[in-house]
Amino acid sequence: MILTALKSRELARIVAIEGGQGLRQKLLLHGISEGSTVRMVSSNRGPVVLEINGSTIAIGRGMAKKIIVQK
Amino acid sequence: MKTLLMGNPNVGKSVFFNRLTGANIIESNYPGTTVDYTKGYMRLEGKDIEIIDVPGTFSLEPKDKAEEVAVKMLHESKGSKVMCIIDASKVERGLYLALEIIEQGFPVVIALNMWDVAIDKSIDIDAKKLEQILRIPVVPTVGISGEGISTLASRLGDATPVKVEDIVERTEGIKHKVNTPDERWTLIEGISKEIVTFGEYQHTLKDAIGDFTVKPATGIPFAIAVLYGFWSVFGSFAGFFTDGFLVKIFDEHWLPWLQTVFPGGLGNWLYALIVDVGHLENGVLTASDNCFESFGALSSGLFVPVGVVLPAIFIFYLMLALLEDIGYMPRLAVLIDTVLHKIGLHGYAIVPSILALGCNVPAVGATRILETKKQRFMMMTLLALFIPCGAQIGIMQDVIPGSIGFVMLYLIAGYFIFGYILNKIVPGKTPEILMDVPPYQKPMSRNISRKVWMRTSGFLKVAVPFVILGSLLVNVLYLAGTIDWLGNILAPMFEGWFGVPKETAGPLVAAFLRKDLAVAQLSAIEMTKYQMISAVVLVSIYFPCIATFAMMLREGGKAFLGSLAVLLVVVFTWGGLLHLLWILMGVV
Ligand SMILES: Nc1nc2c(ncn2[C@@H]2O[C@H](COP(=O)(O)OP(=O)(O)OP(=O)(O)O)[C@@H](O)[C@H]2O)c(=O)[nH]1
Ligand SMILES: [Mg+2]
């Protein structure tokens, strides 16, 4: 499923980042990498806010839709 | 030998800089605080070493102007050492930048800063092991308490250039070369496997509050409450000191004293410039009884910045420092992101916008953290036109307490409407937001008081001389008849188009130097409440003050001409529209 489908407080593991090298690198530099576990903080409206390894990060919905996760 | 302080945004570089050099650079709990480099000196083993605080950057491929400054600084500093500050709770990305810098051949020392935060999050890092793998000094540090910083500095001497191939060799399970970003990430993964262990993360009340204040459903009402609280405290504090004490001191003691001791007396030109121009009452030149009407460089010129604006500036900067250090700004950025996208900006634009409410000059600088030219141009233009600075708000609070709310709303409406239009016509892109939301922190009184002191004294240093200069200039122009001449020529425009008295010409000249002085001078002109609102709006939007102007020229380059063009359109439409509104309401 895509990241934006995750509800608040749900946990999931990132399995793939779709999109070009540029986006991948951008996300990696913000600590978002395949294999990490994320906890969704806010996904209803506005930018998606998630927690990864204890750090919180906000990410635009367009980018978030390219992140594939597995519960 | 030079030493650069480098690292990702918001890892504590400026904290290190201040501790090492005794300087006073602004530190705040959000990424992108520092947008330009600062030099200083630290004393190490009897020698003075030059040390440079560099804007934060994620990599050596810059994504915005602040990062460009950082990368350029590094490239221009061949032969320097680098203190690489890594957030211990986010080691991987810190290592990415560190490796890039190491690959460039720089001798590096690494601080694993925010060690306390990592412990809070049950992240355990083997610093010894990291040092063995990299063969680079690695020191755990806590910037805010100073722990480890002197150890780090003392180990600068041990820093030598290291080859990445050797690091690869010492990392278990990694064999390949490091040429591409992906290969670098694989190496980092290998290193991190050996040194980092993530424990069970216990969520605390702080995290719960963090979640609550960042989710739109709960966060937006909370944000409205915070901003409303901000505004109320601002108004009552400033009013209490200005009306309660300072007005009395200036009007009942300072002005009468000046009027008695200053040689010349009413009618004398020097006396008029410095103390009191007086006004005609039934054809007789009469002395002023308050500092708004006296216009003198030492009466109005001191009263405006010290008597009226100072309390407002002080309380504004106090509350701003609290918001900054607690870590609320990034949450506000997330909440307002959707709205700001409609005008071609993203949530992060809230940072320059709020800074502008204090002073437009640093706000123009802060636009460097926006990624594209389009965003920077739009942000710079919108804030210079529509965001009144703290000095202006402070004086409005005092001279138009009943209408200030309307003026602010009218300006905010302009910000969004012209933002919307500009977004449609300015070419370029607005990327989506991608931003770290740092944990909430207890504000430290030492940092708060230092920031408030720096910004407030910075205000006084600029405002007092400029307001005095502005008063003198306007007085000279009055005495020479230039202002009346200008007012008469422009009368059809002032009266016909904007619906303000032609005497507004004087304050508009003053506004070029200081907006606070301009609003103060408006208050001495006879006009209706509605004309006053129009005139104050004109003062805000017609031209940035000279300090902002210079900063825009420096930061915007050619784009500044674009801002000027927008400015002309805005002044005539937005200023004229208000007149139309009054006509429709039947109040003119
Ligand atoms: N808990 C904790 N907070 C720290 C530590 N070091 C710095 N801080 C806080 O982290 C925030 C960021 O510090 P700055 O020095 O402004 O960060 P910077 O690296 O200069 O950031 P930019 O200029 O935005 O790149 C401030 O609120 C500091 O008080 C630390 O070791 N522990
Ligand atoms: Mg800084």
XYZ file of C-alpha atoms and ligand atoms in Angstrom:
692
model
C 0.000 0.000 0.000
C 1.079 3.590 -0.381
C 2.223 5.599 2.600
C -0.679 8.041 2.487
C -3.124 5.164 3.059
C -1.666 4.524 6.483
C -3.777 5.841 9.354
C -2.549 7.759 12.375
C -0.655 5.670 14.914
C -0.299 2.737 12.491
C 3.111 1.166 11.989
C 4.517 -0.060 8.688
C 7.767 -0.867 6.979
C 8.954 0.981 3.892
C 9.438 -1.525 1.092
C 10.070 0.672 -1.925
C 10.514 4.249 -3.046
C 9.172 4.802 -6.547
C 10.397 7.679 -8.621
C 13.749 8.855 -9.805
C 17.160 8.875 -8.232
C 16.650 12.520 -7.277
C 13.636 11.824 -5.093
C 15.276 8.758 -3.527
C 18.342 10.771 -2.586
C 16.231 13.598 -1.198
C 14.296 11.185 1.002
C 17.411 9.319 2.098
C 18.975 12.588 3.184
C 15.953 13.082 5.429
C 16.286 9.633 6.921
C 13.545 7.954 4.873
C 14.946 4.689 3.557
C 13.707 1.274 2.457
C 13.549 -1.149 5.339
C 12.845 1.472 8.008
C 9.791 1.247 10.195
C 7.523 4.271 10.208
C 4.820 5.349 12.597
C 2.170 7.547 11.004
C 1.453 10.734 12.911
C -0.852 12.567 10.541
C -2.055 11.500 7.109
C -5.560 12.876 6.758
C -5.002 16.346 5.422
C -2.037 18.486 4.483
C 1.495 17.163 4.421
C 2.019 13.668 5.779
C 3.786 13.643 9.131
C 5.581 10.493 10.180
C 8.012 9.229 12.711
C 11.061 7.232 11.693
C 13.613 5.926 14.185
C 12.314 8.372 16.748
C 12.548 11.456 14.502
C 9.545 13.281 13.098
C 9.374 14.498 9.536
C 6.800 16.243 7.350
C 6.568 15.342 3.707
C 4.378 16.616 0.890
C 1.596 14.286 -0.252
C 2.942 13.982 -3.792
C 6.203 12.576 -2.515
C 4.477 10.468 0.119
C 2.439 8.725 -2.594
C 5.648 7.387 -4.102
C 6.562 5.586 -0.905
C 5.313 1.995 -0.705
C 4.866 0.453 2.722
C 3.805 -2.849 4.196
C 2.011 -3.224 7.506
C 44.615 27.434 10.320
C 40.901 27.815 9.656
C 38.193 25.522 10.991
C 34.715 25.221 9.467
C 31.687 24.171 11.494
C 29.566 22.089 9.169
C 26.645 19.717 9.443
C 22.982 19.173 8.644
C 20.539 21.950 9.545
C 19.512 22.270 13.200
C 22.188 20.008 14.673
C 23.693 22.685 16.935
C 26.450 24.278 14.860
C 25.671 27.791 16.022
C 25.561 26.609 19.631
C 29.093 25.266 19.150
C 30.198 28.465 17.480
C 28.922 30.626 20.312
C 30.522 28.380 22.918
C 33.861 28.221 21.146
C 34.177 31.886 20.251
C 32.022 33.662 22.815
C 30.035 35.184 19.946
C 26.266 35.678 19.822
C 24.893 34.023 16.708
C 21.179 33.289 16.705
C 20.376 29.693 17.728
C 16.847 28.396 17.243
C 15.097 25.080 17.272
C 14.255 24.868 13.571
C 16.282 24.016 10.472
C 17.562 26.963 8.465
C 18.301 29.444 11.232
C 21.726 30.355 9.903
C 21.702 31.451 6.258
C 25.100 33.108 5.993
C 28.523 32.349 7.374
C 30.078 34.079 10.379
C 33.729 34.229 11.334
C 35.100 34.186 14.842
C 38.172 33.203 16.796
C 38.778 30.615 19.459
C 41.770 30.284 21.701
C 43.393 26.852 21.482
C 46.715 25.956 23.075
C 47.819 29.553 23.146
C 46.899 30.255 19.544
C 43.962 32.072 17.977
C 42.193 29.850 15.506
C 39.730 31.232 12.981
C 36.453 29.386 13.114
C 33.504 29.757 10.770
C 29.847 28.967 11.405
C 28.394 27.731 8.135
C 24.698 27.355 7.181
C 23.393 23.810 7.527
C 23.447 21.558 4.495
C 22.371 17.990 3.813
C 24.964 17.296 1.156
C 27.492 18.973 -1.077
C 24.888 19.185 -3.877
C 23.097 22.345 -2.696
C 19.289 22.442 -2.776
C 18.788 26.066 -1.745
C 20.694 29.319 -1.371
C 21.755 28.682 2.216
C 23.201 25.323 1.196
C 24.955 27.023 -1.715
C 26.687 29.324 0.759
C 27.810 26.300 2.790
C 29.175 24.372 -0.171
C 30.886 27.429 -1.621
C 32.499 28.111 1.755
C 33.895 24.595 1.852
C 35.265 24.811 -1.671
C 36.926 28.127 -0.908
C 38.562 26.768 2.230
C 41.084 24.293 0.903
C 43.581 23.534 3.653
C 41.099 24.130 6.485
C 39.891 21.619 9.017
C 36.229 20.765 9.395
C 34.310 20.184 12.608
C 31.460 18.076 11.420
C 28.489 18.193 13.786
C 26.207 15.181 13.579
C 22.860 14.804 15.315
C 23.399 11.581 17.242
C 19.741 10.701 16.866
C 20.083 10.919 13.078
C 23.549 9.514 12.491
C 23.179 8.182 8.960
C 22.473 11.416 7.195
C 25.108 13.172 9.245
C 27.625 10.583 8.149
C 26.632 11.123 4.530
C 27.761 14.744 4.641
C 30.809 13.838 6.736
C 31.882 11.240 4.161
C 31.441 13.704 1.325
C 33.656 16.184 3.154
C 36.219 13.476 3.966
C 36.260 12.436 0.297
C 37.176 16.015 -0.595
C 40.363 15.508 1.405
C 39.567 17.677 4.432
C 40.822 16.720 7.875
C 37.663 16.216 9.937
C 36.661 15.856 13.575
C 33.160 14.600 14.339
C 30.878 15.661 17.161
C 28.037 13.285 17.959
C 25.882 16.095 19.260
C 22.418 15.847 20.814
C 23.790 12.900 22.750
C 21.071 13.550 25.344
C 18.365 13.363 22.688
C 19.730 10.056 21.405
C 19.620 8.665 24.941
C 16.028 9.886 25.312
C 15.154 7.963 22.178
C 17.021 4.854 23.325
C 19.483 5.120 20.482
C 22.858 3.761 21.464
C 25.956 4.680 19.491
C 29.391 3.209 19.845
C 31.515 6.336 19.395
C 34.800 4.454 19.980
C 33.962 2.004 17.243
C 33.070 4.818 14.842
C 36.417 6.419 15.579
C 38.185 3.135 14.842
C 36.396 2.682 11.545
C 36.861 6.238 10.336
C 40.235 6.915 12.017
C 38.863 10.341 12.754
C 38.336 11.846 16.223
C 34.726 11.271 17.312
C 33.409 12.934 20.463
C 29.922 12.657 21.975
C 28.681 16.147 22.875
C 25.727 17.993 24.345
C 25.735 21.462 22.852
C 23.375 23.074 25.290
C 25.355 22.060 28.381
C 28.720 22.351 26.664
C 29.658 18.775 27.471
C 32.390 17.444 25.194
C 32.925 20.648 23.247
C 36.354 21.451 24.656
C 37.414 17.813 24.185
C 36.337 18.094 20.571
C 38.345 21.286 20.088
C 41.399 19.772 21.732
C 41.279 16.876 19.292
C 41.377 19.126 16.216
C 45.122 18.493 16.155
C 44.534 14.750 15.653
C 42.521 15.293 12.495
C 44.224 14.138 9.339
C 42.886 13.442 5.856
C 41.561 9.897 5.477
C 41.003 7.817 2.347
C 37.504 6.417 1.824
C 38.979 3.190 0.455
C 40.551 2.645 3.859
C 37.226 3.270 5.589
C 35.616 0.732 3.273
C 38.321 -1.752 4.185
C 37.657 -1.310 7.884
C 33.895 -1.692 7.509
C 32.601 -5.214 7.811
C 30.780 -6.636 4.815
C 31.556 -3.729 2.449
C 33.846 -4.372 -0.481
C 32.995 -1.986 -3.286
C 34.349 1.447 -4.152
C 32.493 4.631 -3.201
C 31.714 6.750 -6.232
C 27.972 7.248 -6.356
C 25.480 8.357 -3.699
C 24.067 4.824 -3.581
C 27.465 3.342 -2.896
C 27.986 5.921 -0.178
C 24.667 4.951 1.409
C 25.643 1.271 1.341
C 28.868 2.107 3.129
C 26.938 4.140 5.699
C 24.523 1.283 6.229
C 27.513 -0.958 6.857
C 29.022 1.462 9.350
C 25.733 2.079 11.086
C 25.147 -1.673 11.522
C 28.329 -1.791 13.553
C 27.806 1.276 15.701
C 24.083 2.009 16.151
C 21.528 0.036 18.153
C 17.949 1.193 18.332
C 16.310 0.311 21.645
C 12.606 0.226 22.399
C 11.386 3.775 21.868
C 9.216 4.872 24.766
C 6.701 7.517 23.767
C 6.421 10.259 26.314
C 4.029 13.075 27.028
C 6.259 15.315 24.901
C 5.628 13.092 21.870
C 1.910 13.082 22.551
C 1.908 16.882 22.638
C 4.021 16.855 19.493
C 1.429 14.714 17.686
C -1.488 16.740 19.005
C -0.065 20.050 17.826
C 0.920 18.880 14.348
C -2.270 17.065 13.278
C -4.595 19.481 11.467
C -7.734 18.486 13.390
C -6.263 19.423 16.745
C -3.247 21.443 15.663
C -5.101 24.157 13.751
C -7.380 25.208 16.628
C -4.342 25.100 18.889
C -2.339 27.271 16.470
C -5.148 29.814 16.315
C -5.191 29.931 20.104
C -1.417 30.395 20.217
C -1.445 33.212 17.674
C -4.368 34.889 19.359
C -2.544 34.658 22.682
C 0.544 36.120 21.052
C -1.446 39.083 19.765
C -3.220 39.744 23.068
C -0.063 39.648 25.147
C 1.672 41.843 22.600
C -1.051 44.484 22.690
C -1.550 44.616 26.423
C 2.127 44.568 27.345
C 3.082 47.293 24.895
C 0.059 49.382 25.844
C 0.790 49.027 29.538
C 4.310 50.382 29.278
C 3.777 52.972 26.574
C 0.554 54.566 27.778
C 1.169 53.859 31.426
C 4.671 55.207 31.763
C 6.578 56.263 28.733
C 4.067 58.688 27.242
C 3.938 60.510 30.590
C 7.689 60.656 30.908
C 8.113 62.031 27.403
C 5.165 64.436 27.299
C 5.240 65.715 30.867
C 8.947 65.789 31.559
C 11.189 65.355 28.575
C 9.429 67.668 26.116
C 8.810 70.554 28.589
C 12.411 70.268 29.759
C 13.721 70.449 26.181
C 11.410 73.391 25.493
C 12.824 75.352 28.416
C 16.519 74.575 28.100
C 16.964 74.563 24.336
C 18.042 77.974 23.019
C 16.050 79.783 20.373
C 12.437 79.110 21.170
C 9.395 78.734 18.928
C 9.908 80.060 15.429
C 13.659 79.625 15.476
C 14.640 77.155 12.728
C 17.127 75.152 14.803
C 14.652 74.893 17.656
C 12.058 73.668 15.185
C 14.391 71.019 13.825
C 15.483 69.700 17.187
C 12.673 70.400 19.655
C 9.333 71.641 18.422
C 7.975 72.974 15.136
C 4.855 74.200 16.919
C 1.497 74.637 15.232
C -0.831 77.509 14.381
C -3.720 78.123 16.730
C -5.956 81.027 15.618
C -3.030 82.342 13.642
C -0.634 82.198 16.591
C 2.348 79.841 16.622
C 1.762 77.645 19.672
C 4.028 75.155 21.438
C 3.184 71.444 21.180
C 2.117 69.601 24.278
C 3.020 66.097 23.100
C 5.851 64.355 21.334
C 3.721 63.204 18.401
C 3.059 66.787 17.303
C 6.364 68.396 18.149
C 8.238 66.702 15.261
C 11.657 67.618 16.740
C 14.591 65.301 16.263
C 15.138 64.991 20.002
C 11.456 65.015 20.966
C 9.554 62.896 18.409
C 12.821 61.419 17.217
C 13.455 59.803 20.586
C 9.872 59.315 21.658
C 8.931 57.149 18.681
C 11.679 54.508 18.935
C 12.101 54.524 22.725
C 8.745 55.615 24.113
C 6.416 53.738 21.794
C 8.190 51.087 19.790
C 10.678 49.705 22.303
C 8.139 47.950 24.566
C 6.410 46.456 21.513
C 9.677 45.238 20.015
C 10.781 43.797 23.319
C 7.646 41.766 23.939
C 7.512 40.640 20.305
C 11.060 39.324 20.379
C 10.508 37.673 23.733
C 7.542 35.711 22.428
C 9.259 34.984 19.119
C 12.267 33.535 20.957
C 9.942 31.300 22.958
C 8.195 30.012 19.826
C 11.563 29.451 18.144
C 13.271 27.657 20.989
C 10.374 25.478 22.027
C 10.294 24.244 18.445
C 6.832 25.428 17.458
C 7.781 27.065 14.130
C 8.143 23.817 12.131
C 4.746 22.670 13.406
C 3.198 25.922 12.271
C 4.895 25.373 8.914
C 3.261 21.949 8.553
C -0.173 23.275 9.471
C -0.100 26.196 7.071
C 1.515 24.291 4.198
C -1.714 23.580 2.304
C -2.782 27.221 2.360
C 0.612 28.555 1.339
C 0.757 26.145 -1.609
C -2.196 28.001 -3.072
C -0.013 31.082 -3.338
C 3.035 29.324 -4.749
C 4.894 28.970 -1.464
C 5.102 26.115 0.972
C 4.796 25.834 4.710
C 8.349 26.845 5.370
C 7.522 30.355 4.138
C 5.962 30.902 7.548
C 9.467 31.368 8.955
C 10.418 34.447 6.906
C 6.839 35.696 7.255
C 6.951 35.624 11.054
C 10.484 36.989 11.218
C 9.240 39.883 9.065
C 6.767 40.839 11.758
C 9.837 41.725 13.812
C 11.964 43.260 11.098
C 11.815 42.793 7.328
C 15.598 42.815 6.929
C 16.488 39.405 8.433
C 13.278 38.052 6.913
C 14.520 38.858 3.406
C 17.712 36.972 4.324
C 15.693 34.011 5.554
C 14.159 33.551 2.081
C 17.426 31.769 1.249
C 16.042 28.588 2.723
C 13.358 28.401 0.020
C 14.415 26.138 -2.813
C 13.469 27.888 -6.037
C 13.976 31.353 -7.501
C 10.247 31.704 -7.893
C 9.602 31.069 -4.202
C 12.336 33.436 -3.106
C 11.120 36.194 -5.401
C 7.522 35.806 -4.295
C 8.367 35.613 -0.625
C 10.633 38.641 -0.716
C 8.095 40.728 -2.605
C 5.120 39.711 -0.496
C 6.793 40.267 2.821
C 8.279 43.623 1.890
C 4.887 44.835 0.699
C 2.392 43.317 3.068
C 4.070 42.458 6.332
C 4.424 45.480 8.599
C 7.475 45.282 10.843
C 7.377 45.272 14.631
C 8.245 48.952 14.828
C 5.305 49.862 12.629
C 2.919 47.555 14.456
C 4.077 49.015 17.751
C 3.312 52.554 16.708
C -0.007 51.592 15.085
C -0.975 49.957 18.344
C -0.587 53.349 19.972
C -1.995 55.782 17.407
C -4.791 53.734 15.807
C -5.680 51.157 18.462
C -9.231 50.894 17.121
C -8.306 50.313 13.491
C -5.130 48.261 13.721
C -7.045 45.006 13.396
C -8.574 46.164 10.133
C -5.243 47.382 8.771
C -3.611 44.036 9.562
C -6.472 42.098 7.961
C -6.352 44.267 4.851
C -2.611 43.671 4.542
C -2.936 39.911 5.096
C -5.681 39.798 2.468
C -3.301 41.573 0.089
C -0.587 39.035 0.883
C -2.828 36.168 -0.166
C -4.551 37.821 -3.133
C -1.373 39.107 -4.717
C 0.383 35.860 -3.801
C -2.323 33.999 -5.707
C -1.957 36.249 -8.745
C 1.843 36.161 -8.705
C 1.791 32.386 -8.447
C -0.193 32.316 -11.698
C 2.105 34.634 -13.633
C 5.592 34.046 -12.246
C 7.244 31.148 -14.054
C 8.951 28.448 -12.021
C 8.113 25.690 -9.616
C 7.154 25.264 -6.015
C 8.473 22.017 -4.639
C 6.631 20.179 -1.904
C 7.595 20.520 1.702
C 10.102 18.051 3.153
C 11.059 19.142 6.602
C 12.341 17.793 9.877
C 10.074 18.509 12.784
C 12.450 18.734 15.747
C 11.344 17.545 19.189
C 9.901 20.115 21.562
C 12.447 21.525 23.970
C 12.328 23.386 27.198
C 13.449 26.924 26.327
C 16.605 27.955 28.138
C 16.416 31.341 29.788
C 20.029 32.065 28.915
C 19.404 31.668 25.200
C 16.063 33.472 25.320
C 17.463 36.491 27.148
C 20.479 36.635 24.883
C 18.375 36.562 21.732
C 15.949 39.176 23.021
C 18.824 41.391 24.072
C 20.611 41.043 20.724
C 17.554 41.748 18.618
C 16.279 44.558 20.807
C 19.621 46.303 21.028
C 20.012 45.755 17.288
C 16.692 47.544 16.852
C 17.767 50.497 19.011
C 21.094 50.852 17.231
C 19.379 51.221 13.871
C 16.090 52.816 14.843
C 17.271 55.684 17.055
C 19.752 57.198 14.573
C 17.463 56.582 11.609
C 14.374 58.049 13.267
C 16.366 61.104 14.353
C 17.818 61.425 10.871
C 14.367 60.962 9.375
C 12.848 63.651 11.600
C 15.624 66.065 10.693
C 15.282 65.363 7.002
C 11.518 65.786 6.978
C 11.777 68.965 9.067
C 14.341 70.444 6.708
C 12.170 69.583 3.729
C 9.193 71.187 5.463
C 11.119 74.347 6.259
C 12.419 74.493 2.707
C 8.847 74.140 1.428
C 9.662 70.962 -0.481
C 7.025 68.860 1.246
C 4.247 71.392 0.560
C 5.393 71.632 -3.032
C 5.384 67.844 -3.363
C 2.003 67.608 -1.656
C 0.517 70.175 -4.027
C 1.840 68.475 -7.133
C 0.677 65.076 -5.995
C -2.584 66.360 -4.523
C -4.781 65.014 -7.346
C -3.329 61.546 -6.797
C -3.448 61.678 -3.007
C -6.911 63.164 -2.774
C -8.482 61.781 -5.932
C -7.101 58.286 -6.098
C -6.087 57.321 -2.575
C -8.450 59.573 -0.673
C -5.874 60.856 1.775
C -4.928 64.493 2.564
C -2.081 65.924 0.542
C -0.106 66.457 3.773
C 0.507 62.689 3.662
C 3.453 63.562 1.415
C 5.626 64.308 4.452
C 5.136 61.005 6.256
C 5.594 59.137 2.991
C 9.023 60.718 2.643
C 9.789 59.714 6.239
C 8.549 56.190 5.535
C 11.426 55.678 3.209
C 13.716 55.868 6.230
C 11.484 54.518 8.976
C 7.890 53.293 8.848
C 7.378 53.881 12.574
C 8.295 57.542 12.191
C 5.940 57.822 9.228
C 2.950 56.484 11.143
C 3.794 58.766 14.074
C 3.821 61.764 11.748
C 0.513 60.721 10.193
C -1.076 60.925 13.621
C -0.363 64.656 13.709
C -2.261 65.306 10.477
C -5.918 66.169 10.698
C -8.010 63.505 8.976
C -10.905 61.119 9.422
C -10.515 57.622 10.820
C -10.935 56.171 7.330
C -8.412 58.470 5.743
C -6.032 57.481 8.506
C -6.496 53.778 7.727
C -5.837 54.458 4.046
C -2.754 56.489 4.860
C -1.332 53.823 7.183
C -1.931 51.136 4.556
C -0.159 53.355 2.008
C 2.813 53.755 4.325
C 3.041 49.970 4.603
C 2.795 49.030 0.967
C 4.195 51.968 -0.922
C 7.866 51.233 -0.456
C 10.062 49.101 1.765
C 12.190 51.098 4.201
C 15.720 51.805 3.088
C 17.276 48.957 5.113
C 14.901 46.403 3.600
C 15.423 47.961 0.202
C 19.191 47.441 0.474
C 18.760 43.870 1.648
C 16.374 43.069 -1.224
C 18.814 44.509 -3.694
C 21.583 42.356 -2.240
C 19.573 39.150 -2.045
C 17.339 39.489 -5.069
C 19.707 40.940 -7.637
C 17.825 41.411 -10.887
C 14.647 39.948 -9.460
C 14.442 43.121 -7.415
C 13.272 45.031 -10.495
C 10.392 42.571 -10.664
C 9.559 43.331 -7.051
C 9.489 47.044 -7.855
C 7.094 46.471 -10.727
C 4.781 44.458 -8.482
C 5.063 47.179 -5.892
C 3.818 49.860 -8.290
C 0.826 47.770 -9.282
C 0.030 46.925 -5.667
C 0.243 50.510 -4.419
C -2.180 51.779 -7.023
C -4.657 48.917 -6.954
C -4.617 47.908 -3.305
C -4.278 51.496 -2.112
C -6.966 52.754 -4.494
C -9.312 49.891 -3.706
C -9.492 50.966 -0.095
C -10.652 54.418 -1.213
C -13.301 52.759 -3.354
C -14.398 50.721 -0.369
C -14.837 53.878 1.705
C -16.822 55.496 -1.104
C -19.105 52.468 -1.330
C -19.552 52.516 2.426
C -20.365 56.203 2.187
C -17.767 57.261 4.735
C -15.926 59.823 2.625
N 18.840 18.660 23.544
C 19.851 19.235 22.891
N 19.606 20.323 22.147
C 20.641 20.894 21.494
C 21.954 20.391 21.551
N 22.754 21.179 20.774
C 21.962 22.128 20.268
N 20.689 21.986 20.697
C 19.515 22.786 20.315
O 19.304 22.569 18.942
C 18.740 23.717 18.310
C 19.520 24.070 17.080
O 20.754 24.651 17.397
P 21.508 25.624 16.380
O 22.864 25.858 16.924
O 20.665 26.803 16.049
O 21.585 24.683 15.105
P 22.377 24.941 13.739
O 23.078 23.674 13.424
O 23.187 26.171 13.801
O 21.143 25.062 12.763
P 21.032 25.848 11.343
O 21.642 27.183 11.525
O 19.558 25.888 11.133
O 21.709 24.994 10.346
C 18.735 24.789 19.388
O 17.420 24.885 19.881
C 19.689 24.275 20.428
O 19.351 24.716 21.720
C 22.179 19.206 22.342
O 23.271 18.671 22.430
N 21.087 18.690 22.984
Mg 22.994 27.914 12.878
